[in-house]
Short mmCIF file of C-alpha atoms in Angstrom, two decimals:
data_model
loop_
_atom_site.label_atom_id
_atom_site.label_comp_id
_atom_site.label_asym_id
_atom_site.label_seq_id
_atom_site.Cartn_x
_atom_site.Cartn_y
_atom_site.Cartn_z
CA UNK A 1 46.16 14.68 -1.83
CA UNK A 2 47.92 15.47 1.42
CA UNK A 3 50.90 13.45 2.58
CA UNK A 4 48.79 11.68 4.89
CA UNK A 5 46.32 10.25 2.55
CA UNK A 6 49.37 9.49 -0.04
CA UNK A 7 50.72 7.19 2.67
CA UNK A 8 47.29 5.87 4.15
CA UNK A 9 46.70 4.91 0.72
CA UNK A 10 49.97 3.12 -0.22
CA UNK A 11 50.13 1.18 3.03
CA UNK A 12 46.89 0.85 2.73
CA UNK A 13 47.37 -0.65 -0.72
CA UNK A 14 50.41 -2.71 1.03
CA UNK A 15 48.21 -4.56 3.13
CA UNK A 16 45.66 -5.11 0.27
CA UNK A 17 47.92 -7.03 -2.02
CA UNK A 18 49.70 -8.85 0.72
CA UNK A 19 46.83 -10.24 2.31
CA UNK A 20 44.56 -11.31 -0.72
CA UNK A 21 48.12 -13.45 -2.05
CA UNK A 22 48.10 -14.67 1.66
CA UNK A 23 44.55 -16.09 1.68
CA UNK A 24 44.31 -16.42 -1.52
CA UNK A 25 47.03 -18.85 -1.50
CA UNK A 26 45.26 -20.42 1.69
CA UNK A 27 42.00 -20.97 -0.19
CA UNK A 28 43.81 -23.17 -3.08
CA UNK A 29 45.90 -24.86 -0.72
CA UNK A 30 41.77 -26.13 0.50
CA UNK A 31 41.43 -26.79 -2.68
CA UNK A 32 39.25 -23.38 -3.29
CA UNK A 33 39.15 -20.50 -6.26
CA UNK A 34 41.55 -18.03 -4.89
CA UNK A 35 38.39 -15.81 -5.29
CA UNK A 36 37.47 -17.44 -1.68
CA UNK A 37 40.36 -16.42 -0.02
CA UNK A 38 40.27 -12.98 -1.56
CA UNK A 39 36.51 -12.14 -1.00
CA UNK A 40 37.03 -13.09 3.10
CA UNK A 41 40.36 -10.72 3.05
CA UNK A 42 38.10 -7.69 2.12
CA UNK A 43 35.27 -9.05 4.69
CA UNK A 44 38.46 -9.51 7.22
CA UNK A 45 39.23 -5.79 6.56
CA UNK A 46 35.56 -4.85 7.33
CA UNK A 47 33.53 -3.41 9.96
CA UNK A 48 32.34 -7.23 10.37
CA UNK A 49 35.26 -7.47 12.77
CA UNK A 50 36.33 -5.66 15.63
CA UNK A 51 33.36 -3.14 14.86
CA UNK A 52 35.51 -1.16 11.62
CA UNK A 53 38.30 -0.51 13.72
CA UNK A 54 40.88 -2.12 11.07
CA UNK A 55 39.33 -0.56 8.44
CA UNK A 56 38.53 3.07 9.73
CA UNK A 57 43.19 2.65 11.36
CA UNK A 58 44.31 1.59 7.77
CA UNK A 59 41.46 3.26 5.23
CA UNK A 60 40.75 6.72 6.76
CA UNK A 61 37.70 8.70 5.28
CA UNK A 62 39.58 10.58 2.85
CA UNK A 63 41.07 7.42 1.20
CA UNK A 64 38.30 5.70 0.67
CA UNK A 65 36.82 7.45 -2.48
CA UNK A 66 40.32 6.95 -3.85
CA UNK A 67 39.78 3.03 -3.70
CA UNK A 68 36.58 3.36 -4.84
CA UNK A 69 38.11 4.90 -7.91
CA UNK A 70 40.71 2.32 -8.26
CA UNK A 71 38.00 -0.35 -7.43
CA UNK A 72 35.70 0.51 -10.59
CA UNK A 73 39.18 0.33 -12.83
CA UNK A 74 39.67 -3.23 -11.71
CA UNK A 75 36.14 -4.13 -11.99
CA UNK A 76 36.10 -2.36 -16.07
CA UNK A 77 39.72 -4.28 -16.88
CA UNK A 78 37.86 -8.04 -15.42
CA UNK A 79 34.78 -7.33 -17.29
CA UNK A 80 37.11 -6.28 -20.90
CA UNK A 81 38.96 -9.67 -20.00
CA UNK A 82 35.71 -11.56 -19.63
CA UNK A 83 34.56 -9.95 -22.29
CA UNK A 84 37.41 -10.54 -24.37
CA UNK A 85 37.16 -14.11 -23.82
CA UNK A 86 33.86 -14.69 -24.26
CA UNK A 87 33.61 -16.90 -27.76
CA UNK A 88 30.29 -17.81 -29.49
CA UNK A 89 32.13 -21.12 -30.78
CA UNK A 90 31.37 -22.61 -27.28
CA UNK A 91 27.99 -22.79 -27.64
CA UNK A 92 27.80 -24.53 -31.07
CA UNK A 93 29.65 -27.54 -29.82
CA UNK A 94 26.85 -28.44 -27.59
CA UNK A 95 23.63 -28.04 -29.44
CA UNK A 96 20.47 -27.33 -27.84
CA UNK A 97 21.48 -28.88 -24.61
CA UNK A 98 23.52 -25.60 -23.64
CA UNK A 99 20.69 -23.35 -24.48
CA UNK A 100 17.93 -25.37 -22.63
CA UNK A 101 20.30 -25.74 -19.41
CA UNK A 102 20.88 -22.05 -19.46
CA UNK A 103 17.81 -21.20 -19.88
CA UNK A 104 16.49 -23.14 -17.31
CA UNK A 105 19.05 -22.45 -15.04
CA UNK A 106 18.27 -18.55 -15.37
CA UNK A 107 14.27 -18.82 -15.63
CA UNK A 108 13.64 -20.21 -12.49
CA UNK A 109 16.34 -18.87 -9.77
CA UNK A 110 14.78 -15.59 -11.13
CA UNK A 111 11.24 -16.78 -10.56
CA UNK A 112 11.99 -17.32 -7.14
CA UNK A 113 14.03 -14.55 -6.72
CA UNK A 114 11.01 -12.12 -7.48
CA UNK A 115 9.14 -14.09 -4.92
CA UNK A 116 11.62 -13.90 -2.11
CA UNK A 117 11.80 -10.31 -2.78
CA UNK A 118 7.62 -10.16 -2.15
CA UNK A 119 8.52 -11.91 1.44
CA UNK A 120 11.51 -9.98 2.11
CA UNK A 121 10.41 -6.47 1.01
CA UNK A 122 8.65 -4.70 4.54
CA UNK A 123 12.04 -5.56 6.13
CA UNK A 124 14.84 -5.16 3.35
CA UNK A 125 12.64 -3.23 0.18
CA UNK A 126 14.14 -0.22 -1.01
CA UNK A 127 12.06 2.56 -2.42
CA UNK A 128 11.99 1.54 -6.17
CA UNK A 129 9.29 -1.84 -5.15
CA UNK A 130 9.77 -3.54 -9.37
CA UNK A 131 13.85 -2.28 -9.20
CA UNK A 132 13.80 -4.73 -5.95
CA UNK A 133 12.02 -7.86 -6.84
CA UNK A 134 13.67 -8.11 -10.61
CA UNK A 135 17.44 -7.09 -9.14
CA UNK A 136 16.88 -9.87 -6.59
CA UNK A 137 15.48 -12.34 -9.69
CA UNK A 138 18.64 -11.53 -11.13
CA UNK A 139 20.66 -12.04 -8.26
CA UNK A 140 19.67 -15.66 -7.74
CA UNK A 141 20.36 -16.36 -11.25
CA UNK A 142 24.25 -15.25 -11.63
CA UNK A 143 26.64 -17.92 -12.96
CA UNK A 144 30.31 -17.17 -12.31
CA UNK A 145 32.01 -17.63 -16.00
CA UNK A 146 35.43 -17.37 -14.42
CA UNK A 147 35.70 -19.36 -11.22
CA UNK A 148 33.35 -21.84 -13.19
CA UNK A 149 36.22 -22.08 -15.77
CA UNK A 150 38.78 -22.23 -13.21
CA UNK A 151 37.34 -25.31 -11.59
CA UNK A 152 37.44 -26.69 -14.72
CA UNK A 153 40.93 -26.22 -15.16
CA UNK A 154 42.30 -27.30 -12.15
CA UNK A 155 40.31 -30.66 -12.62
CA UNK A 156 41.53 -31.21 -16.00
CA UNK A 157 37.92 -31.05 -17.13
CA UNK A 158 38.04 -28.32 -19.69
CA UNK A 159 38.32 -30.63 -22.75
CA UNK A 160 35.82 -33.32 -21.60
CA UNK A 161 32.29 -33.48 -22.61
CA UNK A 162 30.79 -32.53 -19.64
CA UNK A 163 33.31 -29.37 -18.98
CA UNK A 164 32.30 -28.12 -22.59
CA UNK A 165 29.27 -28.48 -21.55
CA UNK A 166 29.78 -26.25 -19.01
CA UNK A 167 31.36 -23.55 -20.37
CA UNK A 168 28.69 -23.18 -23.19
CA UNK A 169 26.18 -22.88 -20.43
CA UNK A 170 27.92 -20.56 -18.49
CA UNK A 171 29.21 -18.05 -21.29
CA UNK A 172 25.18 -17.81 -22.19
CA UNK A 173 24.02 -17.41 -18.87
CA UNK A 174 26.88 -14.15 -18.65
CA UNK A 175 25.19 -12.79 -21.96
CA UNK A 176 21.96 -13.34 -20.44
CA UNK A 177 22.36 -11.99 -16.74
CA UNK A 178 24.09 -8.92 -18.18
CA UNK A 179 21.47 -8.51 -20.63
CA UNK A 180 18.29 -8.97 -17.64
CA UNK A 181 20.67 -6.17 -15.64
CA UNK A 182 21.38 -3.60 -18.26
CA UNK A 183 17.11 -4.11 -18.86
CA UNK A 184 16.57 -3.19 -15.08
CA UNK A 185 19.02 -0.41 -15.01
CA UNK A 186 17.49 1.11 -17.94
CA UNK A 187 13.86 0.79 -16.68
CA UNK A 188 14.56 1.66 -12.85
CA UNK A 189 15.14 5.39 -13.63
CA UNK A 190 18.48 5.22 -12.10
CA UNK A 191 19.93 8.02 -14.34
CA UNK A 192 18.31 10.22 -12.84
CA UNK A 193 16.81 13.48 -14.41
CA UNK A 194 18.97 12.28 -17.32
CA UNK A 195 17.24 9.21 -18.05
CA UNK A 196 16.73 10.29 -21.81
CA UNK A 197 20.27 9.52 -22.34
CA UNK A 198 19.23 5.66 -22.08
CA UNK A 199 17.61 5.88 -25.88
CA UNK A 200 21.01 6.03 -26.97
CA UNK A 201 22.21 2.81 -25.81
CA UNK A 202 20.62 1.02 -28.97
CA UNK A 203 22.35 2.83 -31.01
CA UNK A 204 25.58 2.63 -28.57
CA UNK A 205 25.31 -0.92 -28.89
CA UNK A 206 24.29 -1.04 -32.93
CA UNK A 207 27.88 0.82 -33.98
CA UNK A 208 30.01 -0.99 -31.74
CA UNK A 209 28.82 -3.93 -33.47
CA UNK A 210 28.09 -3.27 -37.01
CA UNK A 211 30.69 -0.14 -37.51
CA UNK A 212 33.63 -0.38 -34.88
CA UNK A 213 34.07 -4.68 -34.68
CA UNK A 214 34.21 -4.96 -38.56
CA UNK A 215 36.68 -1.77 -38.66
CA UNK A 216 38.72 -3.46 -35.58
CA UNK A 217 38.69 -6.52 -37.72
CA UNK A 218 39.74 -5.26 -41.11
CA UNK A 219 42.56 -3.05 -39.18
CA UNK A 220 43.93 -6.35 -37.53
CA UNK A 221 43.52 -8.44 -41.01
CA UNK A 222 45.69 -6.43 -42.72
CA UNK A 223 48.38 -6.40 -40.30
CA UNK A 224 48.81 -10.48 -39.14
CA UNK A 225 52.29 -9.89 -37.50
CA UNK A 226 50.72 -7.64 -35.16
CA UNK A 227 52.19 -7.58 -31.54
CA UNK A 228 51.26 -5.66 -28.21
CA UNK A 229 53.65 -2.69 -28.44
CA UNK A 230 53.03 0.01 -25.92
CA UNK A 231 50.72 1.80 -28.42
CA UNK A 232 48.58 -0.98 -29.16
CA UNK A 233 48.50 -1.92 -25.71
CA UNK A 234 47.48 2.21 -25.09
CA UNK A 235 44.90 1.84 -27.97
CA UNK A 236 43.23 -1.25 -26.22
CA UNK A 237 43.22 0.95 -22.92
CA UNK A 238 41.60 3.80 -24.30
CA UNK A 239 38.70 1.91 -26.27
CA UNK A 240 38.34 0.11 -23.23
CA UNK A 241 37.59 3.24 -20.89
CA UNK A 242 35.74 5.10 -23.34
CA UNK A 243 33.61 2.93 -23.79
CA UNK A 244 32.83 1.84 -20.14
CA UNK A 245 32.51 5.69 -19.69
CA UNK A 246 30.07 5.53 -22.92
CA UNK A 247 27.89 3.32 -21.32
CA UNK A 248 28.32 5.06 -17.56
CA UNK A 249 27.05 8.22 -19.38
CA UNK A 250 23.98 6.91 -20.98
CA UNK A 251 22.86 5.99 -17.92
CA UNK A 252 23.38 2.01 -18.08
CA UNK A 253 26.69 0.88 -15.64
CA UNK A 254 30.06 1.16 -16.99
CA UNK A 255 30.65 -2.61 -16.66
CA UNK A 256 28.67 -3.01 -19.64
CA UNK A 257 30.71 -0.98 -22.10
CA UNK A 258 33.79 -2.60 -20.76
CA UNK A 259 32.05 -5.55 -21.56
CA UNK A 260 30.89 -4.34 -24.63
CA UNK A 261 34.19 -3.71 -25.63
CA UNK A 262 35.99 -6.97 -24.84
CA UNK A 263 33.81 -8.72 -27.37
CA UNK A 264 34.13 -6.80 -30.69
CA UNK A 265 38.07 -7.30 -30.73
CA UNK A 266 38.82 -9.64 -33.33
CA UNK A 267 39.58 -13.43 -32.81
CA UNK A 268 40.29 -14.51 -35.65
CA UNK A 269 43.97 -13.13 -37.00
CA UNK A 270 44.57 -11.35 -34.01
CA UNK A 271 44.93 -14.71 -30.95
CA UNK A 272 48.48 -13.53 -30.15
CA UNK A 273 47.48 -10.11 -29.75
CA UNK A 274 44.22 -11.38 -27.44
CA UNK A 275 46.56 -13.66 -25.19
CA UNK A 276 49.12 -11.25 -24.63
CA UNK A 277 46.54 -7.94 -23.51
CA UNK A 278 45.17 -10.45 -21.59
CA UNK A 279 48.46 -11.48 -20.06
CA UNK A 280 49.38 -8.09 -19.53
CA UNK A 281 45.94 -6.20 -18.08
CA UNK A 282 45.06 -9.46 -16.28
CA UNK A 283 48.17 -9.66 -14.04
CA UNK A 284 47.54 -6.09 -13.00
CA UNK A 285 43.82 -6.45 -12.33
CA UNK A 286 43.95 -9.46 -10.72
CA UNK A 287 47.19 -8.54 -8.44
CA UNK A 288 46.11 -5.09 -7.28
CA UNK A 289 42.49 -3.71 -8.78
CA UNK A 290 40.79 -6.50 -8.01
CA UNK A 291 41.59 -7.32 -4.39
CA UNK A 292 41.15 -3.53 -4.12
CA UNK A 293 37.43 -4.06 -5.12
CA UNK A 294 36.97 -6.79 -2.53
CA UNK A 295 38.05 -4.63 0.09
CA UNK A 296 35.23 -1.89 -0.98
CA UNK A 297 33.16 -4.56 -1.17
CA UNK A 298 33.84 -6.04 2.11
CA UNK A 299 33.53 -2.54 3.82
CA UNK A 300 29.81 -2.46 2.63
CA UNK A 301 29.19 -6.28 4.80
CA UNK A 302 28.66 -5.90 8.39
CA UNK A 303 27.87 -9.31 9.57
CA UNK A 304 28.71 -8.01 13.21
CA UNK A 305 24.67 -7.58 14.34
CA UNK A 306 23.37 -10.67 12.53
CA UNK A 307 20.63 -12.01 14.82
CA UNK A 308 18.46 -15.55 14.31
CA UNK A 309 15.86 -13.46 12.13
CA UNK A 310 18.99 -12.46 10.04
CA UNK A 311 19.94 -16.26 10.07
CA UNK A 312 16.99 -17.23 8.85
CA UNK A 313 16.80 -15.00 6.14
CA UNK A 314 20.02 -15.90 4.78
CA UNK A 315 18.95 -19.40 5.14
CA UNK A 316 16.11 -18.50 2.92
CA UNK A 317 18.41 -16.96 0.39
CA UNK A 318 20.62 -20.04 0.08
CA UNK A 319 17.81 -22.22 -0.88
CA UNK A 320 16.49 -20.22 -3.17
CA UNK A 321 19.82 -19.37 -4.85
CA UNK A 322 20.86 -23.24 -4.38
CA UNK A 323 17.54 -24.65 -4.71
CA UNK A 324 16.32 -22.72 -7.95
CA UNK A 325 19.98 -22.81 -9.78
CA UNK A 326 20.53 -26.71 -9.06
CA UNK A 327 17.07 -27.26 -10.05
CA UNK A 328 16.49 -25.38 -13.22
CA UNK A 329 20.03 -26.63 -14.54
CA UNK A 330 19.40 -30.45 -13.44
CA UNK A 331 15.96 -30.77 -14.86
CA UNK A 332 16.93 -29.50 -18.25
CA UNK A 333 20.01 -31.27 -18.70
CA UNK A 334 17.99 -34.99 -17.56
CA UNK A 335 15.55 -33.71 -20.41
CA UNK A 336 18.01 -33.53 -23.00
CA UNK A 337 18.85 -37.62 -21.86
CA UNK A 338 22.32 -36.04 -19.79
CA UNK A 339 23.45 -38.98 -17.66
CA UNK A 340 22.22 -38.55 -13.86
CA UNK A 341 25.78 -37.84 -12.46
CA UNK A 342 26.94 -35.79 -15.00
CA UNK A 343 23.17 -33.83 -14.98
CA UNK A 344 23.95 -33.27 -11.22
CA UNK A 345 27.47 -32.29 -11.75
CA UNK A 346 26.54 -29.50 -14.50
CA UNK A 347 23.90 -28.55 -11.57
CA UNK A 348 26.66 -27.89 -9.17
CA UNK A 349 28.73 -26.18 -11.77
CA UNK A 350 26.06 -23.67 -12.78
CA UNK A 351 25.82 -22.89 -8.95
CA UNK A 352 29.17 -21.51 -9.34
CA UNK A 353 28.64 -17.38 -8.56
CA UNK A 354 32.13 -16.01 -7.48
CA UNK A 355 33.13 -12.63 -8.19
CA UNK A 356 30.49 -12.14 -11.06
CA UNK A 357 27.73 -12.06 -8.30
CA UNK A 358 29.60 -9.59 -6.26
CA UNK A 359 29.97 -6.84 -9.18
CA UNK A 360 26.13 -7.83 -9.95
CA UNK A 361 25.52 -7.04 -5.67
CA UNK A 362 27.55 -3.96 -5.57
CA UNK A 363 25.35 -2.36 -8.86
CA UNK A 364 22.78 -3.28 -6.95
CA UNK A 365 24.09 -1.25 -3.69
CA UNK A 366 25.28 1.51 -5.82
CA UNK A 367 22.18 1.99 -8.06
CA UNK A 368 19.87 1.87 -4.87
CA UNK A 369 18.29 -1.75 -5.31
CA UNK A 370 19.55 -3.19 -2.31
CA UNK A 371 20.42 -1.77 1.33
CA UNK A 372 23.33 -3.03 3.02
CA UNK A 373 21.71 -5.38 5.63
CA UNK A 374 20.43 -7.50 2.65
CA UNK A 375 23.80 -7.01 0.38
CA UNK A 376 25.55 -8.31 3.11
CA UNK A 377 23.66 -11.55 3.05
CA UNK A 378 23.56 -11.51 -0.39
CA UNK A 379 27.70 -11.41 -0.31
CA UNK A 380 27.84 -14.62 1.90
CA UNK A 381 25.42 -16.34 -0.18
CA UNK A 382 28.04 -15.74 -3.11
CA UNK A 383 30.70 -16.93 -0.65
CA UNK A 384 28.96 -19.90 0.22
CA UNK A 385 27.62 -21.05 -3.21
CA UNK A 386 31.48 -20.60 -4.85
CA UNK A 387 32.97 -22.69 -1.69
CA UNK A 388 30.60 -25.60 -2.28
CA UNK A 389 31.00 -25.95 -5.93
CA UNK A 390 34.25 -27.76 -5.72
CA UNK A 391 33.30 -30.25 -2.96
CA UNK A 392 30.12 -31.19 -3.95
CA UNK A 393 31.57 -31.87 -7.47
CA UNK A 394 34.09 -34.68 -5.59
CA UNK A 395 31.46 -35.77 -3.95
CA UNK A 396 29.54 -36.05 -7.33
CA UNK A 397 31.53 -37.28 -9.47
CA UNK A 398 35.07 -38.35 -7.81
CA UNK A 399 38.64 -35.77 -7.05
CA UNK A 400 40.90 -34.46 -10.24
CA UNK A 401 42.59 -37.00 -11.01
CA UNK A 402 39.67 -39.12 -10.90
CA UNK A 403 37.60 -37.03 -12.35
CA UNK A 404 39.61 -36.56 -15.46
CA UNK A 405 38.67 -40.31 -16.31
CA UNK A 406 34.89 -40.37 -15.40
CA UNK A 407 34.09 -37.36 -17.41
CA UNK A 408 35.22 -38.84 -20.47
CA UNK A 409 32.75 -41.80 -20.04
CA UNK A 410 29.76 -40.41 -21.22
CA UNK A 411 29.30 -38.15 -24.11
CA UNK A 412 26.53 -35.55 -23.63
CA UNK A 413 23.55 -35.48 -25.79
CA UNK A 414 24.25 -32.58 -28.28
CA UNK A 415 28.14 -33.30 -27.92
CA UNK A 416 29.45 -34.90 -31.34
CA UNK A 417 33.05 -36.06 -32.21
CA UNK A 418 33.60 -34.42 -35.56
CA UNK A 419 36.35 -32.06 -36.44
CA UNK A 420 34.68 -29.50 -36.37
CA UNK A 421 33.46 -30.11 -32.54
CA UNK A 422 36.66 -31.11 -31.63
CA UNK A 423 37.95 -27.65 -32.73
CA UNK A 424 35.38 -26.45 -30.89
CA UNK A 425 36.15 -28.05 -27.62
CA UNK A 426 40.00 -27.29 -28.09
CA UNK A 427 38.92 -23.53 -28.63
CA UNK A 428 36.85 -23.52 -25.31
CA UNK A 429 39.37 -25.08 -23.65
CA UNK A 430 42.22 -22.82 -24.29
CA UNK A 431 39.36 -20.10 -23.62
CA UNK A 432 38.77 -21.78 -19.80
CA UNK A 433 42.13 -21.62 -19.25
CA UNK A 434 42.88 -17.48 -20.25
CA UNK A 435 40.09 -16.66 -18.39
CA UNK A 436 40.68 -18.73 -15.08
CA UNK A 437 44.32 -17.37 -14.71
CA UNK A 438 42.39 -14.11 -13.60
CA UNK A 439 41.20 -15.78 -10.91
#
C-alpha cells in the first residue's frame, strides 16, 4: 500500500464509523433499527448522490478492494454471531404453529418471486435464466432474524406469547433461506470450472456436525470454568475463518461456513463463554465491519437515473415482497386459530428483512444473479420493508409500552405455560436480546 491509499483508507474509514453512529443514532431516535440509519449512510456515500463524486473524493479506486476485504470480514463475524445464537429450543415452545407460519411465509413470497422474475427477465435477466427466477424467489422470502429480534426488544415483547412466536418463526425461516441459497449456489455453476468441489460440501457439512460439535462439546464439558482468554478468543477466530474459507472453496459462499460454524459451539456448559465472544466480536463488527459493508453495498445502488418504468418496477417488487410475506405468514397463523391482531402483527414481523436481505442481494450481485439496476431496487425494497415493520406494528397492535400489555392477552395456539415452555421462552428471550445488540 502506498501512503496515499493508507490515508484514503483510514479517513476513509473515519467517515465510515462516524456517520453510520450519526444516522444510526437518528434512525432510533424515529423509533427505527439502527440498521435504517446505517443502510442510507452507505447509499448517502454512493454514486446515488451527486453522481459518485463523494465516493470516488473519499474511496479512490485503489481502496476500494481493501473495503471489500474488510466488508466480507464483517459480513463472516455477523453471520458466526447469528449463527451462534441461533437455538433450536425456540422452536419447540411453539408447536406446529411456528413451522406452518414459516413455511408459509417462505412458500409463497418465493412463488411469486419466480414469477416476477418471468415478467422482469427481458429487462433485468442475467445470463443464468433458472439462477434468476429462484435467487429472486429467494429474495422475496428473506426474514431478518436480527432486526426482527431487535424490535422485539425494544418493545418489551421478547417474553410474550406472540414475540416467541416470532422468534421461532424467524430462526426457521434463517435455516430455511440459507438452506434454498446454498441449493442455488450449488446448482448455478457459480464455481466455475471447479464446480466438482461442491460434492464435498455434504461431507463439509456431515463432520462439522457429527465429528467437530460433539468434540467442541466434550472439550468445553470438561472444562466448566472456562473464560474468553486471548487464546480461546484466537481459537474461536480461527475456526471461524477456516471454515467460512472451507465453504468459499467448495464453491458454496463463505457466509455459510461462518454460519456453519456459529452453530456447532456448545450451549450448554459453555453460556458465559457464548455471551462474552459475542460481546467481544459483536462490538467490533457492528462498530466498524459492518457499516464498512453498507458502504460497499451502497456503492453498488445508483438510484440517480430511476425513471417511472423504474418506479413501477419497484412498485411491483414491494407488493410482491409485502404482499406474498404478509400473506403467507397471516393465513397460516389464522389457521392455527392465532387471534386476528396478533395473526396480523406476526405478518408484519415476518416482513422484517434488514441486513439479512442485503448479504442475500449482494451474493446475488457477486455470484452474477442480479445486475445492478435490479439490486438497487432490490436494496430499497429491504429499506422500505425494515422501516415499516415498526409502525405498522403500533398501528397494529398499540406503542411499547402499550404493547407490552396487549401481547400478554392472548396466548397463541401451540404456546403452553409449563416449565418447560417457560424455560423455553426465557431462553429465546435472552437469545433476542444477544442478537439485537448487533444491530
Amino acid at each position: 500500500m502506498t501512503t496515499h491509499q493508507t490515508s484514503s483508507l483510514l479517513l476513509g474509514l473515519a467517515v465510515i464509523v462516524l456517520l453510520a453512529r450519526l444516522l444510526g443514532a437518528l434512525a432510533r431516535r424515529l423509533h427505527q433499527p439502527a440498521v435504517i440509519g446505517e443502510v442510507l449512510a452507505g447509499i448517502a456515500l454512493g454514486p446515488t448522490l451527486f453522481h459518485g463524486a463523494v465516493s470516488d473524493a473519499l474511496f479512490p479506486a485503489g481502496v476500494r478492494p481493501l473495503l471489500g476485504a474488510l466488508a466480507a470480514v464483517g459480513v463472516a463475524a455477523f453471520m458466526f454471531l447469528v449463527g451462534l445464537e441461533w437455538d433450536a429450543a425456540m422452536i419447540r415452545g411453539s408447536g406446529s404453529l411456528a413451522a406452518t407460519v414459516s413455511f408459509s411465509s417462505i412458500l409463497l413470497p418465493f412463488g411469486l418471486g419466480t414469477l416476477l422474475a418471468l415478467y422482469l427477465m427481458d429487462d433485468y435477466g442475467t445470463g443464468d435464466r433458472t439462477a434468476f427466477m429462484l435467487f429472486m424467489g429467494i429474495a422475496m422470502s428473506i426474514t431478518a432474524f436480527p432486526v426482527l429480534a431487535r424490535i422485539l426488544t425494544d418493545r418489551g415483547m421478547t417474553r410474550s406469547p406472540l414475540g416467541v412466536v416470532a422468534l421461532a418463526c424467524a430462526s426457521i425461516d434463517d435455516v430455511l433461506a440459507w438452506s434454498l441459497l446454498a441449493g442455488v449456489v450449488a446448482v448455478s455453476g457459480a464455481a466455475g470450472p471447479d464446480q466438482w468441489r461442491i460434492l464435498l460440501a455434504i461431507p463439509y457439512l456431515l463432520g462439522m456436525l457429527f465429528v467437530v460439535r460433539p468434540l467442541l462439546r466434550r472439550f468445553v464439558e470438561r472444562r466448566p470454568a472456562l473464560t474468553l482468554t486471548p487464546t480461546v478468543f484466537a481459537a474461536v477466530l480461527v475456526g471461524l475463518l477456516l471454515s467460512a474459507a472451507a465453504t468459499e472453496w467448495v464453491g458454496l459462499h463463505y457466509i455459510f461456513g461462518a454460519f456453519l460454524f456459529g452453530v456447532i459451539l456448545p450451549r450448554t456448559g459453555g453460556e458465559r463463554l457464548r455471551a462474552d465472544v459475542h460481546e467481544r466480536l459483536g462490538q467490533l463488527s457492528g462498530t466498524l465491519l459492518l457499516p464498512v459493508f453498507f458502504l460497499v453495498a451502497g456503492l453498488q445502488v445508483d438510484l440517480s437515473g430511476l425513471d417511472a418504468g423504474g418506479l413501477g418496477t419497484l412498485g411491483l417488487i414491494l407488493l410482491v415482497a409485502v404482499g406474498g410475506k404478509f400473506t403467507g405468514a397471516f393465513a397460516a397463523a389464522r389457521l392455527n386459530r392465532m387471534p386476528l391482531r396478533q395473526s396480523a402483527a406476526l405478518a408484519t414481523l415476518m416482513n422484517t428483512r434488514g441486513l439479512t436481505e442485503l448479504i442475500v442481494l449482494n451474493v446475488g450481485l457477486q455470484l452474477g444473479f442480479l445486475g445492478r439496476d435490479l439490486y438497487s431496487l432490490m436494496v430499497v425494497m429491504a429499506v422500505v420493508t425494515t422501516a415499516m415493520a415498526g409502525p405498522l406494528l403500533s398501528w397494529i397492535i398499540g406503542r411499547p409500552a402499550e404493547t407490552a400489555v396487549r401481547s400478554g392477552e392472548n396466548t397463541a395456539p401451540g404456546h403452553t405455560t409449563d416449565p418447560a415452555d417457560t424455560a423455553t421462552t426465557t431462553d429465546s428471550a435472552n437469545t433476542a436480546n444477544t442478537v439485537s445488540s448487533t444491530v
